[in-house]
Coordinates of C-alpha atoms in Angstrom, one line a residue:
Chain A
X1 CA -8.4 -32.4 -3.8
X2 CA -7.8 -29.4 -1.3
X3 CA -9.6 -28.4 1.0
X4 CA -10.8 -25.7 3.8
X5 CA -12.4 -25.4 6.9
X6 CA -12.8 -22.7 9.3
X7 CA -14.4 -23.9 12.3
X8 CA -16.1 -21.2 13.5
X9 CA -18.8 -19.7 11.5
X10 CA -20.1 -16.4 13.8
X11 CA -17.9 -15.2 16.2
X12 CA -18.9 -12.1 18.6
X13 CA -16.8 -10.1 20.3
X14 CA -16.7 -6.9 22.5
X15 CA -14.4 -3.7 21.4
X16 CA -10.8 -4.0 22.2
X17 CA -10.9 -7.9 22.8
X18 CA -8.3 -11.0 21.1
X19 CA -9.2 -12.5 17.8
X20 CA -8.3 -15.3 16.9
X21 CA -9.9 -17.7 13.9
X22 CA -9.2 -20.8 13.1
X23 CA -8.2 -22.5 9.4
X24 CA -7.1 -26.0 8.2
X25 CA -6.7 -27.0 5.2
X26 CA -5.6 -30.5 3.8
X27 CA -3.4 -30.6 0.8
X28 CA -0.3 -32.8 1.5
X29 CA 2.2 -30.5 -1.2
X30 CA 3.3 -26.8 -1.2
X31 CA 0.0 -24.2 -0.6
X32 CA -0.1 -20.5 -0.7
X33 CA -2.0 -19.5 2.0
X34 CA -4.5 -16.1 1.9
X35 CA -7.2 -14.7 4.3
X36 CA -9.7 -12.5 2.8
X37 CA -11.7 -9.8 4.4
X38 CA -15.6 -9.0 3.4
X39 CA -17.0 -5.8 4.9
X40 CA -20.9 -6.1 4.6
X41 CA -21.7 -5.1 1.0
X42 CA -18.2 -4.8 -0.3
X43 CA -16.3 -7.0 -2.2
X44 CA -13.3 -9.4 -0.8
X45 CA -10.2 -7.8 -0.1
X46 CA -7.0 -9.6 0.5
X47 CA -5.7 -8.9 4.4
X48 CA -2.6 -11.2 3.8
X49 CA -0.9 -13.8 2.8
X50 CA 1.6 -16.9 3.2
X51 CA 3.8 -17.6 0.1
X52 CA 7.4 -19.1 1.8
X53 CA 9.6 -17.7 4.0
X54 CA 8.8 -16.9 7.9
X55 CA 5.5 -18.3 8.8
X56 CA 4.2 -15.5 10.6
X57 CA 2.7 -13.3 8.4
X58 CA 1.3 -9.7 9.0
X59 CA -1.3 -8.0 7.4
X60 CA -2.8 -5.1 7.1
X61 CA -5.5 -3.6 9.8
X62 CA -3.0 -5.0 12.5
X63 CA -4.2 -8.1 11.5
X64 CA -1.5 -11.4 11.4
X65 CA -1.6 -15.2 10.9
X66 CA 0.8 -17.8 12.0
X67 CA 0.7 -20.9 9.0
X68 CA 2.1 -24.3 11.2
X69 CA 3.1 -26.8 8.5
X70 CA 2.5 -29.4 10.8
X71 CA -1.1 -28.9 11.8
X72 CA -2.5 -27.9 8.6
X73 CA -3.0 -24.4 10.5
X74 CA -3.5 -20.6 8.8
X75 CA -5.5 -19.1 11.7
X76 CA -5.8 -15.5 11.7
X77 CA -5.1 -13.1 14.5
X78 CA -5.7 -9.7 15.9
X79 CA -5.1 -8.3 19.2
X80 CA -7.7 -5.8 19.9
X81 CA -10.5 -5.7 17.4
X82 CA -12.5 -2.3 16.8
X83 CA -16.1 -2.0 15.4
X84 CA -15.0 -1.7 11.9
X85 CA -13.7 -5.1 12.2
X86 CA -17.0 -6.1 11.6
X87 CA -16.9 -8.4 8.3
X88 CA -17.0 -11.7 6.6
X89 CA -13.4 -13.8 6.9
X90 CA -12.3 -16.0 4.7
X91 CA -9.4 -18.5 4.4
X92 CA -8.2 -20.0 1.3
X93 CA -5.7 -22.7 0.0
X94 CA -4.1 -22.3 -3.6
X95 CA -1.8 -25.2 -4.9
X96 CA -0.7 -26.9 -7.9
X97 CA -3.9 -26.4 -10.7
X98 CA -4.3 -22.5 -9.3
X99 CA -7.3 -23.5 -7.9
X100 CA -8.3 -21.1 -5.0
X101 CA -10.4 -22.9 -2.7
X102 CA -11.8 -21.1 0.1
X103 CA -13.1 -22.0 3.7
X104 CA -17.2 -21.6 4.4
X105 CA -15.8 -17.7 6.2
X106 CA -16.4 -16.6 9.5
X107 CA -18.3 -12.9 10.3
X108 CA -17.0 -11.2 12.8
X109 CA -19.5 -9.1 14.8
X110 CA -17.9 -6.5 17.0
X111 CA -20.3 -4.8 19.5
X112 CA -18.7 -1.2 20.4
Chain B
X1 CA -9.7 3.7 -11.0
X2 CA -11.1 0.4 -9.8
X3 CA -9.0 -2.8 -10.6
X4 CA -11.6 -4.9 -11.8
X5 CA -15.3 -3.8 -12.7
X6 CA -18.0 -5.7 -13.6
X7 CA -21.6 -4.8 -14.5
X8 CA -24.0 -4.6 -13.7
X9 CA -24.1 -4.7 -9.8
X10 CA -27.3 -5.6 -9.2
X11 CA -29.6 -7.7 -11.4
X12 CA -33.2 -9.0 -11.0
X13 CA -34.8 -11.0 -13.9
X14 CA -37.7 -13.9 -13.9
X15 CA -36.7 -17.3 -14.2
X16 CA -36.4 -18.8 -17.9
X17 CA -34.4 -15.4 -19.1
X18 CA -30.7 -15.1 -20.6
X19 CA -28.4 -12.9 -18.9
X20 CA -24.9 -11.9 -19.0
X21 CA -22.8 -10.1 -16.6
X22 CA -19.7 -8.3 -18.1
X23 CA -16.4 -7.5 -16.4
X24 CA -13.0 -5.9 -17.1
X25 CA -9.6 -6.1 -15.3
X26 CA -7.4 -2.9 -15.7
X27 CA -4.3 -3.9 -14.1
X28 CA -2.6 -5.8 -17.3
X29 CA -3.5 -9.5 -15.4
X30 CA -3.6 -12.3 -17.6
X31 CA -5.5 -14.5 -15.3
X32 CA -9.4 -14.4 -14.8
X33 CA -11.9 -15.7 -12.9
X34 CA -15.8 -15.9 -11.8
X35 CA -16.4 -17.1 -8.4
X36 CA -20.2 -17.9 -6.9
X37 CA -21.0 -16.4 -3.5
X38 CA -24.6 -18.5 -2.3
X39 CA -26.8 -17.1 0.4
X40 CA -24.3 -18.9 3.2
X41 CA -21.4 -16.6 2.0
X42 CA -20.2 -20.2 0.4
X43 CA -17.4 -19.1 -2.4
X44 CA -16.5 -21.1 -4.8
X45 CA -14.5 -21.0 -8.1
X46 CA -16.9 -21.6 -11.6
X47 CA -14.1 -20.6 -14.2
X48 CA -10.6 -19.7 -14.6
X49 CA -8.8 -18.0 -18.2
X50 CA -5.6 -17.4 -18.7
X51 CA -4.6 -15.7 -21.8
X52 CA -8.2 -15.9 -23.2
X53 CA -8.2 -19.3 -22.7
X54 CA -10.3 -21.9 -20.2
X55 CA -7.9 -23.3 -17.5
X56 CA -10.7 -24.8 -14.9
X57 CA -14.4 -25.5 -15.5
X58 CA -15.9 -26.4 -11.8
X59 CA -18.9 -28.5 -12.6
X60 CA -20.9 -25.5 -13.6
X61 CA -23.9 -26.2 -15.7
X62 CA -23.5 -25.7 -19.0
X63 CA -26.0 -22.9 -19.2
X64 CA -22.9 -20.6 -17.7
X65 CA -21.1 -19.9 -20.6
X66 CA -17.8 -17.7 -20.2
X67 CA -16.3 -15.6 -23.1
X68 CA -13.2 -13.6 -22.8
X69 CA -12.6 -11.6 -25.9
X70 CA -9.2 -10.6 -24.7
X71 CA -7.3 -10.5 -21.7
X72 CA -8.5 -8.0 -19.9
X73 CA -12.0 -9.1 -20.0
X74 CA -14.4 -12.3 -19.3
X75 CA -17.9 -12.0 -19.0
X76 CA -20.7 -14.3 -18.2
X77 CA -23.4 -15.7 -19.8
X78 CA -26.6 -17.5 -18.3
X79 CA -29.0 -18.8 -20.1
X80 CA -32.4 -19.9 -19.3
X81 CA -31.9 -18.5 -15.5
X82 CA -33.2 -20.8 -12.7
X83 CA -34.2 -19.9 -9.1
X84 CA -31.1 -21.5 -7.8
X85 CA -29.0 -19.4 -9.4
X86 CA -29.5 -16.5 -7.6
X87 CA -26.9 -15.4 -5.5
X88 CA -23.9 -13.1 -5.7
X89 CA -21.2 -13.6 -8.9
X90 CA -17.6 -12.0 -8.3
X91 CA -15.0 -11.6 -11.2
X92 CA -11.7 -11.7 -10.1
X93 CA -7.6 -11.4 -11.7
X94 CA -4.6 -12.0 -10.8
X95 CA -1.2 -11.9 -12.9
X96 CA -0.8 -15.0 -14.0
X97 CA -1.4 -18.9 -13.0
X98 CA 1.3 -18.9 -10.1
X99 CA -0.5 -19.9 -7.3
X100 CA 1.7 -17.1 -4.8
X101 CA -0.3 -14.2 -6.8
X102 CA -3.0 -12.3 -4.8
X103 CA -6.2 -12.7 -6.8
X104 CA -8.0 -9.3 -6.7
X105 CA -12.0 -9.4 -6.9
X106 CA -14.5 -7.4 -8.4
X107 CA -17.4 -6.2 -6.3
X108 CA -19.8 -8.5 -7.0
X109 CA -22.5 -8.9 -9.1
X110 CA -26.3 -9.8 -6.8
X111 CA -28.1 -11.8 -9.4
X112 CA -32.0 -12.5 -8.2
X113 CA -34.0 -14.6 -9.9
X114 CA -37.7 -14.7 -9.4

Protein backbone atom coordinates (compact mmCIF):
# COMPACT_ATOMS: atom_id res chain seq x y z
CA UNK A 1 0.00 0.00 0.00
CA UNK A 2 1.22 3.69 -0.55
CA UNK A 3 2.10 5.76 1.53
CA UNK A 4 3.06 9.53 2.82
CA UNK A 5 4.93 11.37 5.10
CA UNK A 6 5.85 14.84 5.59
CA UNK A 7 8.18 15.23 8.21
CA UNK A 8 7.59 18.33 9.45
CA UNK A 9 4.29 19.12 10.95
CA UNK A 10 4.57 23.20 11.98
CA UNK A 11 7.00 25.06 10.40
CA UNK A 12 7.53 28.98 11.22
CA UNK A 13 9.07 31.26 9.31
CA UNK A 14 9.76 35.11 9.08
CA UNK A 15 8.54 37.26 5.78
CA UNK A 16 10.78 36.92 2.89
CA UNK A 17 12.61 33.68 4.12
CA UNK A 18 13.28 29.91 2.02
CA UNK A 19 10.69 27.23 2.19
CA UNK A 20 11.32 24.22 1.84
CA UNK A 21 9.02 21.01 3.00
CA UNK A 22 9.76 17.81 2.94
CA UNK A 23 7.56 14.56 1.32
CA UNK A 24 8.35 10.77 0.84
CA UNK A 25 6.25 8.55 -0.23
CA UNK A 26 6.76 4.69 -0.70
CA UNK A 27 5.17 3.08 -3.68
CA UNK A 28 7.74 1.10 -5.68
CA UNK A 29 5.51 1.67 -9.42
CA UNK A 30 4.65 4.86 -11.34
CA UNK A 31 2.92 7.83 -8.89
CA UNK A 32 1.41 11.08 -9.71
CA UNK A 33 2.65 13.42 -7.42
CA UNK A 34 0.36 16.70 -6.01
CA UNK A 35 0.83 19.19 -3.14
CA UNK A 36 -2.20 20.81 -1.92
CA UNK A 37 -2.62 24.11 -0.33
CA UNK A 38 -5.20 24.82 2.77
CA UNK A 39 -5.63 28.45 3.66
CA UNK A 40 -7.26 28.48 7.24
CA UNK A 41 -11.02 27.93 6.62
CA UNK A 42 -10.92 27.27 2.97
CA UNK A 43 -10.96 24.29 1.24
CA UNK A 44 -7.77 22.46 -0.49
CA UNK A 45 -6.55 23.85 -3.59
CA UNK A 46 -4.15 22.07 -5.84
CA UNK A 47 -0.60 24.27 -6.07
CA UNK A 48 0.92 21.65 -8.45
CA UNK A 49 1.67 18.75 -9.62
CA UNK A 50 4.04 15.87 -11.01
CA UNK A 51 2.61 13.61 -13.81
CA UNK A 52 5.94 12.66 -16.24
CA UNK A 53 8.13 14.62 -17.93
CA UNK A 54 10.91 17.08 -16.20
CA UNK A 55 10.85 16.58 -12.51
CA UNK A 56 10.89 19.97 -11.52
CA UNK A 57 7.60 21.17 -11.38
CA UNK A 58 6.31 24.82 -10.85
CA UNK A 59 3.28 25.94 -9.43
CA UNK A 60 1.41 28.55 -8.79
CA UNK A 61 2.14 31.41 -5.94
CA UNK A 62 5.84 31.03 -7.07
CA UNK A 63 5.74 27.97 -5.46
CA UNK A 64 7.88 24.64 -7.13
CA UNK A 65 8.77 21.01 -6.22
CA UNK A 66 11.58 18.89 -7.35
CA UNK A 67 10.11 14.87 -7.36
CA UNK A 68 13.75 12.64 -7.15
CA UNK A 69 12.81 9.07 -8.24
CA UNK A 70 15.43 7.86 -6.29
CA UNK A 71 14.74 9.13 -2.87
CA UNK A 72 11.10 8.77 -2.79
CA UNK A 73 11.22 12.81 -2.62
CA UNK A 74 8.28 15.49 -3.72
CA UNK A 75 9.38 18.32 -1.40
CA UNK A 76 7.99 21.59 -2.00
CA UNK A 77 9.70 24.83 -2.37
CA UNK A 78 9.43 28.56 -2.26
CA UNK A 79 11.91 31.18 -2.20
CA UNK A 80 10.66 33.96 -0.27
CA UNK A 81 7.41 33.32 1.56
CA UNK A 82 4.91 36.31 2.32
CA UNK A 83 2.21 36.33 5.13
CA UNK A 84 -0.44 35.01 2.97
CA UNK A 85 1.57 31.99 2.70
CA UNK A 86 0.14 31.12 5.85
CA UNK A 87 -1.77 27.62 5.34
CA UNK A 88 -2.06 23.95 5.72
CA UNK A 89 0.33 21.86 3.08
CA UNK A 90 -0.28 18.74 1.96
CA UNK A 91 1.41 16.09 -0.13
CA UNK A 92 -0.10 13.28 -1.85
CA UNK A 93 0.68 10.01 -3.87
CA UNK A 94 -1.91 8.65 -6.46
CA UNK A 95 -1.07 5.27 -8.27
CA UNK A 96 -2.51 2.36 -9.78
CA UNK A 97 -6.31 1.93 -7.80
CA UNK A 98 -6.69 6.03 -8.03
CA UNK A 99 -6.32 6.13 -4.59
CA UNK A 100 -5.11 9.60 -3.35
CA UNK A 101 -3.38 9.22 -0.28
CA UNK A 102 -2.14 12.14 1.44
CA UNK A 103 0.73 13.11 3.96
CA UNK A 104 -0.41 14.12 7.74
CA UNK A 105 0.25 18.30 6.06
CA UNK A 106 2.41 20.73 7.34
CA UNK A 107 0.97 24.62 8.36
CA UNK A 108 2.99 27.04 7.46
CA UNK A 109 2.96 30.07 9.88
CA UNK A 110 4.50 33.24 8.36
CA UNK A 111 5.04 36.07 10.88
CA UNK A 112 5.14 39.52 8.85
CA UNK B 1 -19.78 29.38 -10.28
CA UNK B 2 -18.10 27.01 -7.85
CA UNK B 3 -16.82 23.66 -9.16
CA UNK B 4 -18.05 21.50 -6.55
CA UNK B 5 -20.62 22.49 -3.77
CA UNK B 6 -21.72 20.70 -1.10
CA UNK B 7 -24.23 21.51 1.72
CA UNK B 8 -24.55 22.32 4.12
CA UNK B 9 -21.29 23.85 5.41
CA UNK B 10 -21.67 23.67 8.77
CA UNK B 11 -23.69 21.08 10.75
CA UNK B 12 -24.19 20.51 14.52
CA UNK B 13 -26.59 17.57 15.61
CA UNK B 14 -26.64 15.36 18.94
CA UNK B 15 -25.29 11.99 18.90
CA UNK B 16 -27.70 9.07 17.80
CA UNK B 17 -29.19 11.39 14.74
CA UNK B 18 -29.14 10.57 10.82
CA UNK B 19 -27.69 13.06 8.64
CA UNK B 20 -26.77 13.56 5.20
CA UNK B 21 -24.59 15.98 3.46
CA UNK B 22 -25.26 16.62 -0.28
CA UNK B 23 -22.90 17.67 -3.00
CA UNK B 24 -22.69 18.43 -6.71
CA UNK B 25 -19.86 18.69 -9.25
CA UNK B 26 -20.50 21.16 -12.12
CA UNK B 27 -17.55 20.63 -14.26
CA UNK B 28 -18.92 17.33 -16.31
CA UNK B 29 -16.35 14.95 -13.99
CA UNK B 30 -17.18 11.52 -13.80
CA UNK B 31 -15.22 10.69 -10.78
CA UNK B 32 -16.31 11.42 -7.07
CA UNK B 33 -15.17 11.37 -3.89
CA UNK B 34 -15.72 12.06 0.10
CA UNK B 35 -12.64 12.58 1.98
CA UNK B 36 -12.50 12.93 6.14
CA UNK B 37 -10.43 15.84 7.50
CA UNK B 38 -10.09 14.84 11.70
CA UNK B 39 -9.16 17.51 14.24
CA UNK B 40 -5.16 16.78 13.27
CA UNK B 41 -5.95 18.06 9.61
CA UNK B 42 -5.43 14.04 8.94
CA UNK B 43 -7.12 13.49 5.22
CA UNK B 44 -8.18 10.58 4.20
CA UNK B 45 -10.19 9.00 1.35
CA UNK B 46 -13.86 7.18 2.62
CA UNK B 47 -15.39 6.66 -1.02
CA UNK B 48 -14.69 6.95 -4.53
CA UNK B 49 -17.63 6.69 -7.80
CA UNK B 50 -17.07 6.65 -11.06
CA UNK B 51 -19.92 6.74 -13.26
CA UNK B 52 -22.41 6.40 -10.38
CA UNK B 53 -20.80 3.55 -9.34
CA UNK B 54 -18.53 2.51 -5.96
CA UNK B 55 -14.80 2.20 -7.00
CA UNK B 56 -13.10 2.30 -3.22
CA UNK B 57 -14.78 1.79 0.12
CA UNK B 58 -11.90 2.71 2.83
CA UNK B 59 -12.96 0.80 5.88
CA UNK B 60 -15.66 3.24 6.65
CA UNK B 61 -18.38 1.99 8.95
CA UNK B 62 -21.21 1.04 7.46
CA UNK B 63 -23.36 3.67 8.95
CA UNK B 64 -21.71 6.04 5.96
CA UNK B 65 -23.72 5.31 3.30
CA UNK B 66 -22.95 7.02 -0.19
CA UNK B 67 -25.59 7.56 -3.01
CA UNK B 68 -24.86 9.10 -6.28
CA UNK B 69 -27.97 9.47 -8.25
CA UNK B 70 -26.03 10.58 -11.32
CA UNK B 71 -22.74 11.74 -12.14
CA UNK B 72 -22.59 14.95 -11.15
CA UNK B 73 -23.61 14.20 -7.67
CA UNK B 74 -22.86 11.91 -4.41
CA UNK B 75 -24.02 12.65 -1.25
CA UNK B 76 -23.54 11.26 2.24
CA UNK B 77 -25.44 9.60 4.53
CA UNK B 78 -24.79 8.95 8.39
CA UNK B 79 -26.77 7.26 10.37
CA UNK B 80 -26.97 7.01 14.03
CA UNK B 81 -24.04 9.92 14.32
CA UNK B 82 -21.31 9.15 16.99
CA UNK B 83 -19.01 11.66 18.82
CA UNK B 84 -16.17 10.45 16.75
CA UNK B 85 -17.47 11.46 13.77
CA UNK B 86 -17.19 14.81 14.06
CA UNK B 87 -14.75 16.45 12.04
CA UNK B 88 -14.68 18.15 8.65
CA UNK B 89 -16.18 16.04 5.35
CA UNK B 90 -14.80 17.29 1.79
CA UNK B 91 -16.39 16.15 -1.60
CA UNK B 92 -14.17 16.18 -4.26
CA UNK B 93 -14.08 15.31 -8.60
CA UNK B 94 -11.99 14.83 -10.90
CA UNK B 95 -12.40 13.65 -14.65
CA UNK B 96 -12.09 10.34 -14.60
CA UNK B 97 -10.07 7.36 -12.69
CA UNK B 98 -6.59 8.31 -14.31
CA UNK B 99 -4.51 8.86 -11.58
CA UNK B 100 -2.57 12.17 -13.47
CA UNK B 101 -6.12 14.12 -13.01
CA UNK B 102 -6.11 17.00 -10.40
CA UNK B 103 -8.96 16.11 -8.02
CA UNK B 104 -10.78 19.37 -7.25
CA UNK B 105 -12.37 19.62 -3.57
CA UNK B 106 -15.40 21.02 -2.22
CA UNK B 107 -15.16 23.34 0.73
CA UNK B 108 -15.86 21.24 3.34
CA UNK B 109 -18.49 20.25 5.28
CA UNK B 110 -17.73 20.85 9.64
CA UNK B 111 -19.84 18.14 11.00
CA UNK B 112 -20.12 18.48 15.17
CA UNK B 113 -21.58 15.97 16.98
CA UNK B 114 -22.57 16.57 20.60
Amino acid sequence: AQSVSQHNHHVILSEAASLELGCNYSYGGTVNLFWYVQYPGQHLQLLLKYFSGDPLVKGIKGFEAEFIKSKFSFNLRKPSVQWSDTAEYFCAVRAAGNKLTFGGGTRVLVKP
Amino acid sequence: DTAVSQTPKYLVTQMGNDKSIKCEQNLGHDTMYWYKQDSKKFLKIMFSYNNKELIINETVPNRFSPKSPDKAHLNLHINSLELGDSAVYFCASSQDLQPGNTIYFGEGSWLTVV
